[in-house]
Amino acid sequence: MANADDFYAHLRSELQSIREAGLFKSERIITSHQGAVVQTNEGREVINLCANNYLGLSSHPQVIEAAHEALRTHGYGLSSVRFICGTQDIHKTLEQRIARFLGTEDTILYAAAFDANGGLFEPLLGEQDAIISDELNHASIIDGIRLCKAKRFRYKHNDLADLQAQLQAADAAGARFKLVFTDGVFSMDGTIAQLDKIREICDRHGALLGIDECHASGFLGKTGRGTHEHRGVFGKIDIITGTLGKALGGASGGFTTGRKEVIELLRQRSRPYLFSNTVAPSIVGGSIAVLDILEGSTELRDKLEANTAYFREAIQAAGFEIKPGTHPITPIMVYDAVKAQQLSARLLELGVYAVGFFYPVVPKGQARIRVQISAVHERHHLEKAVAAFTQAGRELGLIPA
Ligand SMILES: *Cc1c(COP(=O)(O)O)cnc(C)c1O
């Protein structure tokens, strides 16, 4: 019989095998605000190319001031779930503001988008129903679907023919309601889901359509509403989940937004909402300020778009291969995992912080540096980043000298 000592020895050996496989994730410590430049605990200032701070709002003075104000007027926290004594006026305001911004009827807040997805499916669908999910959907969607009794169908990533085939399979299996669910934007490649076509296919099959907008809300589309605006189907998505922890301020918090009856039922039955604490007032106040900024002007998303176009062009001119597209997520392909790590390490020495991704986060042989452009970057940051990539890429033989 194994005892507790054996258990801890077992964990040490698991950790060792993660290290030996080269998959151990270590965390770099930064000592500054999030921004175009961050300071590391070694006292170095490096250009930051790996935050989800798409609009630069995580250190925006107006957002910080609004968070301070909410802290003063509404306190540090609620010490309660929403339905006991955790709902303040500002929570209701933020829920309405998100619904208005995204073209829906009502919104429910969660502690994180992970919880929004985790608590979405089980309350809405039962064993007679079907969920048809893109195979590369985010981990939180996969976990949420696992918690639900609905029949599960997976379609090949971004593959409309297979989506139709899986919808037919769901019909053949006698599904009552069908929900197609996809990331609006896929975070490893920056691929933007073909929502216009997916909507058409869903309509033909009488299916509902839900999307996760974590990498889109706030900046994709002409006024930053997201993938539905970008693809011309604003107001035509049944369910949208999203985060307050990326473009929309960068603190934390998530939401589901959609039709009134969906949101009302989630408030009654969604477990991460019912059994987890209210979003802190400072985050709620900050998030309302974020929406004020974004509804007031498209300046930030316009700058992000211009920065992205500049960087994508310049890094290719330097000789690197990128995944084509227009999203600020710019995957710079290295293919070899060791080279990707070497490139990332050398970039850091040259004052540029960008991390490598390799198997199992991306398929084997598809290692890359994933750069994320922000509106907080100025042209000189991007020029310096491209120069560092060029120098390191030549040294490592990734681009011609
Ligand atoms: C980041 C992310 C999440 C999780 O968001 P949190 O609010 O940090 O929990 C969920 N889905 C997708 C697609 C994401 O990129």
GROMACS .gro file of C-alpha atoms and ligand atoms in nm:
model
  416
    1MET     CA    1   0.000   0.000   0.000
    2ALA     CA    2   0.138   0.341  -0.097
    3ASN     CA    3   0.162   0.615   0.165
    4ALA     CA    4   0.182   0.995   0.153
    5ASP     CA    5   0.561   0.991   0.106
    6ASP     CA    6   0.509   0.776  -0.203
    7PHE     CA    7   0.256   1.026  -0.330
    8TYR     CA    8   0.500   1.318  -0.305
    9ALA     CA    9   0.777   1.108  -0.464
   10HIS     CA   10   0.533   1.031  -0.746
   11LEU     CA   11   0.471   1.404  -0.800
   12ARG     CA   12   0.847   1.474  -0.807
   13SER     CA   13   0.894   1.212  -1.074
   14GLU     CA   14   0.605   1.355  -1.278
   15LEU     CA   15   0.768   1.699  -1.258
   16GLN     CA   16   1.101   1.550  -1.357
   17SER     CA   17   0.953   1.389  -1.664
   18ILE     CA   18   0.791   1.719  -1.767
   19ARG     CA   19   1.137   1.880  -1.738
   20GLU     CA   20   1.306   1.601  -1.931
   21ALA     CA   21   1.052   1.630  -2.211
   22GLY     CA   22   1.144   2.001  -2.234
   23LEU     CA   23   0.784   2.097  -2.154
   24PHE     CA   24   0.835   2.261  -1.817
   25LYS     CA   25   0.682   2.608  -1.813
   26SER     CA   26   0.871   2.859  -1.603
   27GLU     CA   27   0.730   3.200  -1.527
   28ARG     CA   28   0.926   3.515  -1.594
   29ILE     CA   29   0.880   3.768  -1.317
   30ILE     CA   30   0.806   4.126  -1.411
   31THR     CA   31   0.810   4.412  -1.164
   32SER     CA   32   0.634   4.686  -1.363
   33HIS     CA   33   0.288   4.757  -1.498
   34GLN     CA   34   0.191   4.576  -1.815
   35GLY     CA   35   0.285   4.793  -2.114
   36ALA     CA   36   0.482   4.832  -2.437
   37VAL     CA   37   0.792   4.790  -2.223
   38VAL     CA   38   0.808   4.582  -1.906
   39GLN     CA   39   1.075   4.557  -1.643
   40THR     CA   40   1.198   4.213  -1.542
   41ASN     CA   41   1.312   4.126  -1.191
   42GLU     CA   42   1.669   4.132  -1.324
   43GLY     CA   43   1.612   4.504  -1.369
   44ARG     CA   44   1.603   4.491  -1.748
   45GLU     CA   45   1.356   4.679  -1.962
   46VAL     CA   46   1.228   4.474  -2.254
   47ILE     CA   47   0.975   4.539  -2.530
   48ASN     CA   48   0.674   4.325  -2.454
   49LEU     CA   49   0.534   4.129  -2.748
   50CYS     CA   50   0.344   3.860  -2.561
   51ALA     CA   51   0.059   4.014  -2.363
   52ASN     CA   52  -0.311   4.003  -2.452
   53ASN     CA   53  -0.307   4.377  -2.384
   54TYR     CA   54  -0.434   4.443  -2.738
   55LEU     CA   55  -0.561   4.794  -2.673
   56GLY     CA   56  -0.310   4.893  -2.407
   57LEU     CA   57  -0.590   4.935  -2.153
   58SER     CA   58  -0.435   4.733  -1.871
   59SER     CA   59  -0.238   5.040  -1.761
   60HIS     CA   60  -0.461   5.312  -1.907
   61PRO     CA   61  -0.491   5.612  -1.671
   62GLN     CA   62  -0.868   5.647  -1.722
   63VAL     CA   63  -0.924   5.280  -1.645
   64ILE     CA   64  -0.702   5.289  -1.335
   65GLU     CA   65  -0.879   5.603  -1.214
   66ALA     CA   66  -1.222   5.443  -1.262
   67ALA     CA   67  -1.105   5.135  -1.072
   68HIS     CA   68  -0.985   5.357  -0.785
   69GLU     CA   69  -1.317   5.540  -0.786
   70ALA     CA   70  -1.519   5.215  -0.768
   71LEU     CA   71  -1.291   5.097  -0.488
   72ARG     CA   72  -1.374   5.416  -0.296
   73THR     CA   73  -1.749   5.412  -0.366
   74HIS     CA   74  -1.824   5.037  -0.367
   75GLY     CA   75  -1.552   4.883  -0.152
   76TYR     CA   76  -1.286   4.620  -0.199
   77GLY     CA   77  -1.512   4.320  -0.240
   78LEU     CA   78  -1.858   4.176  -0.178
   79SER     CA   79  -1.775   3.865   0.027
   80SER     CA   80  -2.071   3.702  -0.140
   81VAL     CA   81  -2.201   3.532  -0.446
   82ARG     CA   82  -2.436   3.737  -0.661
   83PHE     CA   83  -2.769   3.592  -0.548
   84ILE     CA   84  -2.708   3.634  -0.174
   85CYS     CA   85  -2.575   3.987  -0.132
   86GLY     CA   86  -2.321   4.029  -0.410
   87THR     CA   87  -2.503   4.231  -0.674
   88GLN     CA   88  -2.431   4.605  -0.685
   89ASP     CA   89  -2.570   4.870  -0.917
   90ILE     CA   90  -2.239   4.873  -1.108
   91HIS     CA   91  -2.261   4.499  -1.181
   92LYS     CA   92  -2.600   4.553  -1.344
   93THR     CA   93  -2.466   4.855  -1.533
   94LEU     CA   94  -2.167   4.662  -1.667
   95GLU     CA   95  -2.389   4.372  -1.775
   96GLN     CA   96  -2.612   4.609  -1.971
   97ARG     CA   97  -2.315   4.791  -2.120
   98ILE     CA   98  -2.158   4.467  -2.245
   99ALA     CA   99  -2.491   4.366  -2.401
  100ARG     CA  100  -2.519   4.703  -2.576
  101PHE     CA  101  -2.159   4.688  -2.698
  102LEU     CA  102  -2.194   4.336  -2.838
  103GLY     CA  103  -2.547   4.368  -2.978
  104THR     CA  104  -2.725   4.131  -2.740
  105GLU     CA  105  -3.003   4.153  -2.479
  106ASP     CA  106  -2.843   4.075  -2.146
  107THR     CA  107  -2.516   3.963  -1.988
  108ILE     CA  108  -2.406   3.754  -1.691
  109LEU     CA  109  -2.065   3.820  -1.531
  110TYR     CA  110  -1.827   3.549  -1.411
  111ALA     CA  111  -1.495   3.552  -1.226
  112ALA     CA  112  -1.327   3.448  -1.553
  113ALA     CA  113  -1.410   3.352  -1.910
  114PHE     CA  114  -1.292   3.004  -1.811
  115ASP     CA  115  -1.591   2.995  -1.576
  116ALA     CA  116  -1.826   3.146  -1.835
  117ASN     CA  117  -1.744   2.858  -2.070
  118GLY     CA  118  -1.729   2.604  -1.789
  119GLY     CA  119  -2.079   2.696  -1.675
  120LEU     CA  120  -2.243   2.756  -2.011
  121PHE     CA  121  -2.344   2.425  -2.163
  122GLU     CA  122  -2.468   2.210  -1.876
  123PRO     CA  123  -2.755   2.441  -1.772
  124LEU     CA  124  -2.880   2.496  -2.129
  125LEU     CA  125  -2.863   2.156  -2.296
  126GLY     CA  126  -2.950   1.799  -2.199
  127GLU     CA  127  -2.891   1.450  -2.327
  128GLN     CA  128  -3.141   1.487  -2.613
  129ASP     CA  129  -2.936   1.777  -2.750
  130ALA     CA  130  -2.607   1.811  -2.942
  131ILE     CA  131  -2.304   2.039  -2.927
  132ILE     CA  132  -2.096   2.066  -3.243
  133SER     CA  133  -1.755   2.205  -3.157
  134ASP     CA  134  -1.445   2.310  -3.355
  135GLU     CA  135  -1.164   2.066  -3.269
  136LEU     CA  136  -0.927   2.351  -3.176
  137ASN     CA  137  -1.165   2.526  -2.938
  138HIS     CA  138  -1.018   2.664  -2.614
  139ALA     CA  139  -0.962   2.430  -2.319
  140SER     CA  140  -1.239   2.599  -2.120
  141ILE     CA  141  -1.494   2.521  -2.394
  142ILE     CA  142  -1.380   2.159  -2.402
  143ASP     CA  143  -1.414   2.134  -2.024
  144GLY     CA  144  -1.755   2.303  -2.028
  145ILE     CA  145  -1.881   2.060  -2.291
  146ARG     CA  146  -1.749   1.766  -2.087
  147LEU     CA  147  -1.965   1.876  -1.795
  148CYS     CA  148  -2.278   1.870  -2.013
  149LYS     CA  149  -2.481   1.562  -2.100
  150ALA     CA  150  -2.548   1.668  -2.460
  151LYS     CA  151  -2.418   1.448  -2.743
  152ARG     CA  152  -2.079   1.571  -2.862
  153PHE     CA  153  -1.968   1.622  -3.220
  154ARG     CA  154  -1.632   1.767  -3.319
  155TYR     CA  155  -1.566   1.917  -3.660
  156LYS     CA  156  -1.227   1.960  -3.820
  157HIS     CA  157  -1.077   2.297  -3.746
  158ASN     CA  158  -1.232   2.575  -3.954
  159ASP     CA  159  -1.370   2.311  -4.196
  160LEU     CA  160  -1.719   2.403  -4.316
  161ALA     CA  161  -1.779   2.079  -4.505
  162ASP     CA  162  -1.706   1.881  -4.192
  163LEU     CA  163  -1.923   2.115  -3.986
  164GLN     CA  164  -2.215   2.029  -4.217
  165ALA     CA  165  -2.134   1.659  -4.195
  166GLN     CA  166  -2.134   1.677  -3.814
  167LEU     CA  167  -2.464   1.867  -3.812
  168GLN     CA  168  -2.612   1.591  -4.029
  169ALA     CA  169  -2.470   1.332  -3.789
  170ALA     CA  170  -2.633   1.518  -3.500
  171ASP     CA  171  -2.966   1.511  -3.685
  172ALA     CA  172  -2.922   1.142  -3.762
  173ALA     CA  173  -2.862   1.083  -3.390
  174GLY     CA  174  -3.200   1.245  -3.325
  175ALA     CA  175  -3.072   1.559  -3.155
  176ARG     CA  176  -3.344   1.797  -3.035
  177PHE     CA  177  -3.152   2.128  -3.010
  178LYS     CA  178  -2.814   2.175  -3.179
  179LEU     CA  179  -2.554   2.430  -3.069
  180VAL     CA  180  -2.249   2.499  -3.285
  181PHE     CA  181  -1.970   2.654  -3.078
  182THR     CA  182  -1.643   2.805  -3.198
  183ASP     CA  183  -1.370   3.041  -3.090
  184GLY     CA  184  -1.421   3.369  -3.279
  185VAL     CA  185  -1.043   3.388  -3.306
  186PHE     CA  186  -0.808   3.094  -3.247
  187SER     CA  187  -0.520   3.201  -3.029
  188MET     CA  188  -0.235   2.994  -3.171
  189ASP     CA  189  -0.271   3.099  -3.536
  190GLY     CA  190  -0.480   3.416  -3.515
  191THR     CA  191  -0.734   3.243  -3.744
  192ILE     CA  192  -1.066   3.429  -3.760
  193ALA     CA  193  -1.368   3.197  -3.773
  194GLN     CA  194  -1.583   3.221  -4.088
  195LEU     CA  195  -1.886   3.329  -3.892
  196ASP     CA  196  -2.087   3.452  -4.191
  197LYS     CA  197  -2.070   3.110  -4.352
  198ILE     CA  198  -2.110   2.926  -4.023
  199ARG     CA  199  -2.423   3.130  -3.949
  200GLU     CA  200  -2.571   3.033  -4.288
  201ILE     CA  201  -2.497   2.666  -4.228
  202CYS     CA  202  -2.648   2.683  -3.879
  203ASP     CA  203  -2.962   2.847  -4.018
  204ARG     CA  204  -2.999   2.574  -4.280
  205HIS     CA  205  -2.977   2.311  -4.007
  206GLY     CA  206  -3.185   2.495  -3.745
  207ALA     CA  207  -2.883   2.516  -3.515
  208LEU     CA  208  -2.791   2.781  -3.259
  209LEU     CA  209  -2.450   2.946  -3.285
  210GLY     CA  210  -2.224   3.039  -2.995
  211ILE     CA  211  -1.879   3.199  -3.004
  212ASP     CA  212  -1.595   3.268  -2.762
  213GLU     CA  213  -1.469   3.622  -2.825
  214CYS     CA  214  -1.174   3.637  -2.585
  215HIS     CA  215  -0.930   3.731  -2.864
  216ALA     CA  216  -1.172   3.960  -3.049
  217SER     CA  217  -1.397   4.171  -2.823
  218GLY     CA  218  -1.284   4.532  -2.819
  219PHE     CA  219  -1.086   4.548  -3.142
  220LEU     CA  220  -1.196   4.317  -3.424
  221GLY     CA  221  -1.439   4.475  -3.671
  222LYS     CA  222  -1.469   4.840  -3.773
  223THR     CA  223  -1.588   4.954  -3.430
  224GLY     CA  224  -1.418   4.680  -3.228
  225ARG     CA  225  -1.729   4.479  -3.148
  226GLY     CA  226  -1.564   4.154  -3.246
  227THR     CA  227  -1.567   3.868  -3.492
  228HIS     CA  228  -1.940   3.903  -3.562
  229GLU     CA  229  -1.888   4.263  -3.670
  230HIS     CA  230  -1.577   4.169  -3.870
  231ARG     CA  231  -1.771   3.897  -4.058
  232GLY     CA  232  -2.090   4.101  -4.108
  233VAL     CA  233  -2.311   3.903  -3.868
  234PHE     CA  234  -2.336   4.152  -3.580
  235GLY     CA  235  -2.656   4.086  -3.384
  236LYS     CA  236  -2.691   3.738  -3.534
  237ILE     CA  237  -2.502   3.527  -3.282
  238ASP     CA  238  -2.706   3.341  -3.021
  239ILE     CA  239  -2.448   3.323  -2.743
  240ILE     CA  240  -2.119   3.510  -2.692
  241THR     CA  241  -1.867   3.443  -2.418
  242GLY     CA  242  -1.574   3.672  -2.352
  243THR     CA  243  -1.315   3.795  -2.106
  244LEU     CA  244  -1.242   4.122  -1.929
  245GLY     CA  245  -0.885   3.996  -1.892
  246LYS     CA  246  -0.753   4.064  -2.242
  247ALA     CA  247  -0.837   4.363  -2.465
  248LEU     CA  248  -1.122   4.480  -2.239
  249GLY     CA  249  -0.895   4.600  -1.959
  250GLY     CA  250  -0.676   4.302  -1.878
  251ALA     CA  251  -0.763   4.256  -1.509
  252SER     CA  252  -0.987   3.951  -1.488
  253GLY     CA  253  -1.348   3.853  -1.520
  254GLY     CA  254  -1.559   3.700  -1.791
  255PHE     CA  255  -1.909   3.703  -1.927
  256THR     CA  256  -2.176   3.532  -2.130
  257THR     CA  257  -2.409   3.753  -2.330
  258GLY     CA  258  -2.709   3.671  -2.546
  259ARG     CA  259  -3.087   3.642  -2.533
  260LYS     CA  260  -3.265   3.729  -2.208
  261GLU     CA  261  -3.393   3.378  -2.147
  262VAL     CA  262  -3.045   3.229  -2.186
  263ILE     CA  263  -2.895   3.472  -1.934
  264GLU     CA  264  -3.184   3.434  -1.694
  265LEU     CA  265  -3.150   3.056  -1.690
  266LEU     CA  266  -2.773   3.079  -1.643
  267ARG     CA  267  -2.831   3.300  -1.336
  268GLN     CA  268  -3.049   3.021  -1.195
  269ARG     CA  269  -2.837   2.721  -1.285
  270SER     CA  270  -2.479   2.802  -1.390
  271ARG     CA  271  -2.257   2.656  -1.119
  272PRO     CA  272  -1.949   2.884  -1.149
  273TYR     CA  273  -2.191   3.180  -1.110
  274LEU     CA  274  -2.394   3.035  -0.825
  275PHE     CA  275  -2.103   2.906  -0.621
  276SER     CA  276  -1.825   3.161  -0.676
  277ASN     CA  277  -1.766   3.517  -0.557
  278THR     CA  278  -1.885   3.834  -0.727
  279VAL     CA  279  -1.647   4.019  -0.959
  280ALA     CA  280  -1.466   4.285  -0.752
  281PRO     CA  281  -1.606   4.641  -0.773
  282SER     CA  282  -1.273   4.788  -0.888
  283ILE     CA  283  -1.273   4.557  -1.190
  284VAL     CA  284  -1.636   4.637  -1.265
  285GLY     CA  285  -1.570   5.014  -1.246
  286GLY     CA  286  -1.260   4.978  -1.463
  287SER     CA  287  -1.450   4.772  -1.720
  288ILE     CA  288  -1.726   5.032  -1.750
  289ALA     CA  289  -1.454   5.292  -1.821
  290VAL     CA  290  -1.311   5.058  -2.087
  291LEU     CA  291  -1.649   5.051  -2.264
  292ASP     CA  292  -1.676   5.431  -2.235
  293ILE     CA  293  -1.340   5.460  -2.411
  294LEU     CA  294  -1.427   5.209  -2.683
  295GLU     CA  295  -1.775   5.347  -2.753
  296GLY     CA  296  -1.633   5.699  -2.761
  297SER     CA  297  -1.370   5.642  -3.027
  298THR     CA  298  -1.215   5.378  -3.250
  299GLU     CA  299  -0.871   5.536  -3.210
  300LEU     CA  300  -0.718   5.247  -3.017
  301ARG     CA  301  -0.843   4.967  -3.239
  302ASP     CA  302  -0.743   5.172  -3.545
  303LYS     CA  303  -0.391   5.212  -3.407
  304LEU     CA  304  -0.378   4.840  -3.330
  305GLU     CA  305  -0.482   4.763  -3.687
  306ALA     CA  306  -0.212   4.992  -3.828
  307ASN     CA  307   0.054   4.853  -3.591
  308THR     CA  308  -0.040   4.499  -3.689
  309ALA     CA  309  -0.023   4.573  -4.063
  310TYR     CA  310   0.316   4.741  -4.016
  311PHE     CA  311   0.466   4.456  -3.811
  312ARG     CA  312   0.332   4.176  -4.032
  313GLU     CA  313   0.478   4.351  -4.338
  314ALA     CA  314   0.815   4.435  -4.178
  315ILE     CA  315   0.879   4.093  -4.026
  316GLN     CA  316   0.814   3.927  -4.364
  317ALA     CA  317   1.039   4.178  -4.539
  318ALA     CA  318   1.309   4.073  -4.290
  319GLY     CA  319   1.279   3.719  -4.429
  320PHE     CA  320   1.058   3.548  -4.171
  321GLU     CA  321   0.759   3.335  -4.257
  322ILE     CA  322   0.438   3.414  -4.071
  323LYS     CA  323   0.091   3.265  -4.073
  324PRO     CA  324  -0.101   3.489  -4.311
  325GLY     CA  325  -0.386   3.699  -4.175
  326THR     CA  326  -0.477   4.032  -4.023
  327HIS     CA  327  -0.508   3.954  -3.653
  328PRO     CA  328  -0.259   4.109  -3.405
  329ILE     CA  329  -0.164   3.752  -3.311
  330THR     CA  330   0.130   3.702  -3.548
  331PRO     CA  331   0.278   3.351  -3.547
  332ILE     CA  332   0.640   3.366  -3.666
  333MET     CA  333   0.713   3.015  -3.787
  334VAL     CA  334   1.033   2.845  -3.676
  335TYR     CA  335   0.905   2.481  -3.702
  336ASP     CA  336   1.185   2.337  -3.484
  337ALA     CA  337   1.108   2.349  -3.109
  338VAL     CA  338   1.472   2.388  -2.996
  339LYS     CA  339   1.533   2.671  -3.244
  340ALA     CA  340   1.216   2.844  -3.128
  341GLN     CA  341   1.343   2.838  -2.771
  342GLN     CA  342   1.686   2.962  -2.879
  343LEU     CA  343   1.528   3.244  -3.076
  344SER     CA  344   1.314   3.347  -2.781
  345ALA     CA  345   1.616   3.342  -2.544
  346ARG     CA  346   1.830   3.547  -2.784
  347LEU     CA  347   1.549   3.799  -2.837
  348LEU     CA  348   1.531   3.852  -2.464
  349GLU     CA  349   1.906   3.928  -2.455
  350LEU     CA  350   1.839   4.179  -2.732
  351GLY     CA  351   1.562   4.344  -2.527
  352VAL     CA  352   1.253   4.182  -2.679
  353TYR     CA  353   1.018   3.959  -2.482
  354ALA     CA  354   0.837   3.706  -2.702
  355VAL     CA  355   0.779   3.344  -2.611
  356GLY     CA  356   0.811   3.026  -2.813
  357PHE     CA  357   0.525   2.780  -2.850
  358PHE     CA  358   0.584   2.417  -2.935
  359TYR     CA  359   0.425   2.075  -2.898
  360PRO     CA  360   0.185   2.002  -2.729
  361VAL     CA  361   0.053   2.360  -2.740
  362VAL     CA  362   0.084   2.354  -3.121
  363PRO     CA  363   0.121   2.044  -3.347
  364LYS     CA  364   0.462   1.872  -3.366
  365GLY     CA  365   0.699   2.042  -3.612
  366GLN     CA  366   0.496   2.368  -3.596
  367ALA     CA  367   0.702   2.551  -3.332
  368ARG     CA  368   0.679   2.926  -3.349
  369ILE     CA  369   0.720   3.255  -3.172
  370ARG     CA  370   0.377   3.403  -3.118
  371VAL     CA  371   0.390   3.780  -3.122
  372GLN     CA  372   0.092   3.985  -3.008
  373ILE     CA  373   0.081   4.342  -3.126
  374SER     CA  374  -0.077   4.613  -2.911
  375ALA     CA  375  -0.206   4.966  -2.956
  376VAL     CA  376   0.036   5.059  -2.678
  377HIS     CA  377   0.332   4.992  -2.910
  378GLU     CA  378   0.482   5.292  -3.083
  379ARG     CA  379   0.653   5.259  -3.419
  380HIS     CA  380   0.998   5.267  -3.257
  381HIS     CA  381   0.912   4.966  -3.039
  382LEU     CA  382   0.808   4.768  -3.343
  383GLU     CA  383   1.114   4.876  -3.542
  384LYS     CA  384   1.341   4.770  -3.259
  385ALA     CA  385   1.158   4.438  -3.232
  386VAL     CA  386   1.198   4.367  -3.604
  387ALA     CA  387   1.569   4.457  -3.582
  388ALA     CA  388   1.616   4.215  -3.291
  389PHE     CA  389   1.431   3.939  -3.479
  390THR     CA  390   1.652   4.004  -3.781
  391GLN     CA  391   1.976   3.987  -3.583
  392ALA     CA  392   1.876   3.677  -3.384
  393GLY     CA  393   1.728   3.508  -3.692
  394ARG     CA  394   2.055   3.555  -3.884
  395GLU     CA  395   2.266   3.429  -3.595
  396LEU     CA  396   2.053   3.116  -3.573
  397GLY     CA  397   2.045   3.062  -3.948
  398LEU     CA  398   1.667   3.105  -3.966
  399ILE     CA  399   1.688   3.379  -4.229
  400PRO     CA  400   1.963   3.452  -4.482
  401ALA     CA  401   2.250   3.665  -4.346
  402LIG     C1  402  -0.802   3.351  -2.249
  402LIG     C2  403  -0.915   3.270  -2.299
  402LIG     C3  404  -1.012   3.219  -2.211
  402LIG     C4  405  -1.001   3.235  -2.061
  402LIG     O1  406  -1.017   3.368  -2.024
  402LIG     P1  407  -1.006   3.408  -1.869
  402LIG     O2  408  -1.098   3.522  -1.850
  402LIG     O3  409  -0.862   3.444  -1.847
  402LIG     O4  410  -1.046   3.288  -1.789
  402LIG     C5  411  -1.121   3.152  -2.263
  402LIG     N1  412  -1.133   3.133  -2.397
  402LIG     C6  413  -1.040   3.178  -2.484
  402LIG     C7  414  -1.057   3.155  -2.631
  402LIG     C8  415  -0.928   3.246  -2.438
  402LIG     O5  416  -0.837   3.289  -2.524
   0.00000   0.00000   0.00000
